PDB file of C-alpha atoms in Angstrom:
ATOM      1  CA  MET A   1      43.318  29.605  21.399  1.00 87.00           C
ATOM      2  CA  GLU A   2      40.655  31.916  20.050  1.00 91.00           C
ATOM      3  CA  ASP A   3      38.006  30.120  22.123  1.00 93.00           C
ATOM      4  CA  ILE A   4      40.021  30.532  25.318  1.00 92.00           C
ATOM      5  CA  LEU A   5      40.675  34.246  24.776  1.00 92.00           C
ATOM      6  CA  GLY A   6      37.025  34.795  23.862  1.00 93.00           C
ATOM      7  CA  GLN A   7      35.903  32.961  26.993  1.00 92.00           C
ATOM      8  CA  LEU A   8      38.303  35.025  29.091  1.00 90.00           C
ATOM      9  CA  ALA A   9      36.927  38.271  27.643  1.00 90.00           C
ATOM     10  CA  ARG A  10      33.309  37.136  28.163  1.00 91.00           C
ATOM     11  CA  ASP A  11      33.925  36.088  31.774  1.00 89.00           C
ATOM     12  CA  ILE A  12      35.018  39.592  32.761  1.00 89.00           C
ATOM     13  CA  ILE A  13      32.057  41.688  33.827  1.00 86.00           C
ATOM     14  CA  THR A  14      33.619  44.062  36.351  1.00 85.00           C
ATOM     15  CA  PRO A  15      35.765  47.105  35.534  1.00 89.00           C
ATOM     16  CA  LYS A  16      38.348  45.751  37.980  1.00 89.00           C
ATOM     17  CA  PHE A  17      39.597  43.326  35.316  1.00 91.00           C
ATOM     18  CA  ALA A  18      39.203  45.647  32.306  1.00 92.00           C
ATOM     19  CA  SER A  19      42.888  45.328  31.422  1.00 93.00           C
ATOM     20  CA  ILE A  20      42.517  41.551  31.077  1.00 93.00           C
ATOM     21  CA  LYS A  21      39.509  41.992  28.812  1.00 93.00           C
ATOM     22  CA  HIS A  22      41.325  44.591  26.701  1.00 94.00           C
ATOM     23  CA  THR A  23      44.466  42.474  26.242  1.00 94.00           C
ATOM     24  CA  ALA A  24      42.381  39.363  25.500  1.00 94.00           C
ATOM     25  CA  ASN A  25      40.415  41.223  22.828  1.00 94.00           C
ATOM     26  CA  THR A  26      43.629  42.620  21.323  1.00 94.00           C
ATOM     27  CA  ALA A  27      45.128  39.128  21.097  1.00 94.00           C
ATOM     28  CA  LEU A  28      41.875  37.764  19.703  1.00 94.00           C
ATOM     29  CA  ASP A  29      41.798  40.424  16.974  1.00 94.00           C
ATOM     30  CA  ILE A  30      45.306  39.459  15.873  1.00 93.00           C
ATOM     31  CA  LEU A  31      44.526  35.732  15.853  1.00 92.00           C
ATOM     32  CA  LYS A  32      41.398  36.257  13.752  1.00 93.00           C
ATOM     33  CA  ASP A  33      43.124  38.463  11.153  1.00 92.00           C
ATOM     34  CA  GLU A  34      45.091  36.340   8.657  1.00 92.00           C
ATOM     35  CA  ASP A  35      47.051  39.341   7.354  1.00 93.00           C
ATOM     36  CA  LYS A  36      48.247  40.277  10.838  1.00 90.00           C
ATOM     37  CA  LEU A  37      49.148  36.668  11.586  1.00 86.00           C
ATOM     38  CA  LYS A  38      51.375  36.503   8.514  1.00 87.00           C
ATOM     39  CA  LYS A  39      53.242  39.680   9.496  1.00 89.00           C
ATOM     40  CA  ILE A  40      53.813  38.932  13.165  1.00 88.00           C
ATOM     41  CA  GLU A  41      56.644  36.777  14.493  1.00 85.00           C
ATOM     42  CA  ALA A  42      55.881  33.761  16.701  1.00 83.00           C
ATOM     43  CA  TRP A  43      57.600  35.311  19.728  1.00 82.00           C
ATOM     44  CA  GLU A  44      55.499  38.481  19.365  1.00 87.00           C
ATOM     45  CA  LEU A  45      52.322  36.438  19.069  1.00 89.00           C
ATOM     46  CA  ARG A  46      53.266  34.443  22.182  1.00 86.00           C
ATOM     47  CA  GLU A  47      53.948  37.638  24.092  1.00 88.00           C
ATOM     48  CA  ILE A  48      50.635  39.219  23.066  1.00 92.00           C
ATOM     49  CA  CYS A  49      48.613  36.083  23.865  1.00 91.00           C
ATOM     50  CA  LEU A  50      50.433  35.326  27.113  1.00 89.00           C
ATOM     51  CA  GLN A  51      49.727  38.765  28.550  1.00 90.00           C
ATOM     52  CA  PRO A  52      45.977  38.314  29.213  1.00 93.00           C
ATOM     53  CA  LEU A  53      46.569  34.757  30.438  1.00 89.00           C
ATOM     54  CA  LEU A  54      49.185  35.829  32.964  1.00 86.00           C
ATOM     55  CA  LEU A  55      47.040  38.769  34.091  1.00 90.00           C
ATOM     56  CA  ALA A  56      44.133  36.371  34.605  1.00 89.00           C
ATOM     57  CA  LEU A  57      46.312  34.069  36.713  1.00 83.00           C
ATOM     58  CA  GLU A  58      47.477  36.996  38.814  1.00 83.00           C
ATOM     59  CA  SER A  59      43.891  38.223  39.310  1.00 84.00           C
ATOM     60  CA  ARG A  60      43.236  35.518  41.936  1.00 78.00           C
ATOM     61  CA  ALA A  61      39.809  34.894  40.410  1.00 83.00           C
ATOM     62  CA  ARG A  62      39.300  31.131  40.231  1.00 82.00           C
ATOM     63  CA  LYS A  63      37.299  31.076  37.017  1.00 88.00           C
ATOM     64  CA  LEU A  64      39.725  33.399  35.214  1.00 88.00           C
ATOM     65  CA  GLY A  65      42.696  31.473  36.558  1.00 83.00           C
ATOM     66  CA  HIS A  66      41.335  28.151  35.358  1.00 86.00           C
ATOM     67  CA  THR A  67      40.619  29.543  31.895  1.00 90.00           C
ATOM     68  CA  ALA A  68      44.122  31.031  31.786  1.00 86.00           C
ATOM     69  CA  LEU A  69      45.766  27.725  32.688  1.00 85.00           C
ATOM     70  CA  VAL A  70      43.862  25.934  29.952  1.00 88.00           C
ATOM     71  CA  GLY A  71      44.870  28.709  27.552  1.00 88.00           C
ATOM     72  CA  ILE A  72      48.542  28.365  28.439  1.00 84.00           C
ATOM     73  CA  GLN A  73      48.389  24.631  27.779  1.00 85.00           C
ATOM     74  CA  VAL A  74      46.687  25.198  24.431  1.00 87.00           C
ATOM     75  CA  MET A  75      49.165  27.899  23.467  1.00 83.00           C
ATOM     76  CA  PHE A  76      52.240  25.782  24.041  1.00 81.00           C
ATOM     77  CA  LYS A  77      50.738  23.014  21.879  1.00 86.00           C
ATOM     78  CA  ASP A  78      49.726  25.326  19.012  1.00 85.00           C
ATOM     79  CA  ASP A  79      52.174  25.499  16.082  1.00 84.00           C
ATOM     80  CA  ARG A  80      51.383  29.166  15.405  1.00 82.00           C
ATOM     81  CA  PHE A  81      53.359  30.055  18.525  1.00 76.00           C
ATOM     82  CA  ARG A  82      56.487  28.150  17.474  1.00 75.00           C
ATOM     83  CA  SER A  83      59.224  29.173  15.103  1.00 70.00           C
ATOM     84  CA  SER A  84      62.790  28.263  14.314  1.00 62.00           C
ATOM     85  CA  MET A  85      63.600  31.993  14.217  1.00 66.00           C
ATOM     86  CA  GLU A  86      63.611  33.835  17.524  1.00 65.00           C
ATOM     87  CA  THR A  87      64.443  37.383  18.539  1.00 64.00           C
ATOM     88  CA  SER A  88      67.821  38.326  19.961  1.00 65.00           C
ATOM     89  CA  ASP A  89      66.178  39.059  23.335  1.00 68.00           C
ATOM     90  CA  GLU A  90      66.433  35.776  25.258  1.00 65.00           C
ATOM     91  CA  ASP A  91      63.533  36.727  27.555  1.00 66.00           C
ATOM     92  CA  LYS A  92      61.198  36.388  24.574  1.00 63.00           C
ATOM     93  CA  TRP A  93      62.375  32.920  23.544  1.00 63.00           C
ATOM     94  CA  LEU A  94      59.866  30.107  24.020  1.00 66.00           C
ATOM     95  CA  PRO A  95      61.848  28.351  26.790  1.00 63.00           C
ATOM     96  CA  SER A  96      62.159  31.623  28.720  1.00 69.00           C
ATOM     97  CA  GLN A  97      58.449  32.306  28.387  1.00 70.00           C
ATOM     98  CA  VAL A  98      57.661  28.773  29.565  1.00 74.00           C
ATOM     99  CA  LEU A  99      59.933  29.278  32.573  1.00 69.00           C
ATOM    100  CA  SER A 100      58.180  32.552  33.346  1.00 74.00           C
ATOM    101  CA  VAL A 101      54.812  30.775  33.409  1.00 74.00           C
ATOM    102  CA  LEU A 102      56.220  27.955  35.550  1.00 71.00           C
ATOM    103  CA  SER A 103      57.675  30.509  37.949  1.00 70.00           C
ATOM    104  CA  LEU A 104      54.265  32.137  38.349  1.00 69.00           C
ATOM    105  CA  LEU A 105      52.638  28.730  38.921  1.00 69.00           C
ATOM    106  CA  LEU A 106      55.262  27.863  41.521  1.00 66.00           C
ATOM    107  CA  ASN A 107      54.674  31.160  43.310  1.00 67.00           C
ATOM    108  CA  MET A 108      50.952  30.421  43.301  1.00 64.00           C
ATOM    109  CA  THR A 109      51.459  27.076  45.005  1.00 61.00           C
ATOM    110  CA  VAL A 110      53.748  28.319  47.769  1.00 57.00           C
ATOM    111  CA  THR A 111      52.045  31.627  48.565  1.00 61.00           C
ATOM    112  CA  ALA A 112      49.319  31.463  51.185  1.00 54.00           C
ATOM    113  CA  SER A 113      47.411  34.404  49.695  1.00 57.00           C
ATOM    114  CA  TRP A 114      46.552  32.498  46.513  1.00 54.00           C
ATOM    115  CA  CYS A 115      43.165  30.772  46.534  1.00 51.00           C
ATOM    116  CA  THR A 116      44.291  27.851  44.430  1.00 56.00           C
ATOM    117  CA  SER A 117      45.648  24.714  46.063  1.00 62.00           C
ATOM    118  CA  ALA A 118      49.005  23.250  45.123  1.00 63.00           C
ATOM    119  CA  LYS A 119      47.332  19.991  44.130  1.00 68.00           C
ATOM    120  CA  THR A 120      45.146  21.771  41.575  1.00 63.00           C
ATOM    121  CA  ILE A 121      48.084  23.632  40.038  1.00 62.00           C
ATOM    122  CA  VAL A 122      50.141  20.443  39.757  1.00 65.00           C
ATOM    123  CA  LYS A 123      47.256  18.603  38.061  1.00 63.00           C
ATOM    124  CA  ILE A 124      46.672  21.387  35.570  1.00 57.00           C
ATOM    125  CA  ALA A 125      50.368  21.889  34.835  1.00 60.00           C
ATOM    126  CA  GLN A 126      50.725  18.211  33.887  1.00 62.00           C
TER     127      GLN A 126
END
């Protein structure tokens, strides 16, 4: 996950996407700090790491979008983002966060303004 967030931060060279770079670096700092990782709950870590990935998808930049999709796949396979204990807010539960990502991907495939083809999204989502 650290590689994906680092790549996302490095790929941003324009001030237009500064918020993506900032959130990616924030998430990266947390992932690299063992003390912070021990103190943070899995749902909080997911939320922090999902933010730059979702922003990158919404940016409509192909390279950022591709990196974000790979990052989402990696995140949902990584055990650090899973826990048997969840918050009382159902929107922050893993299944809800997965559905949020799937909803964004679905919107990308049916909206004409997105540059990505439906076939590409379906392949990546598999």
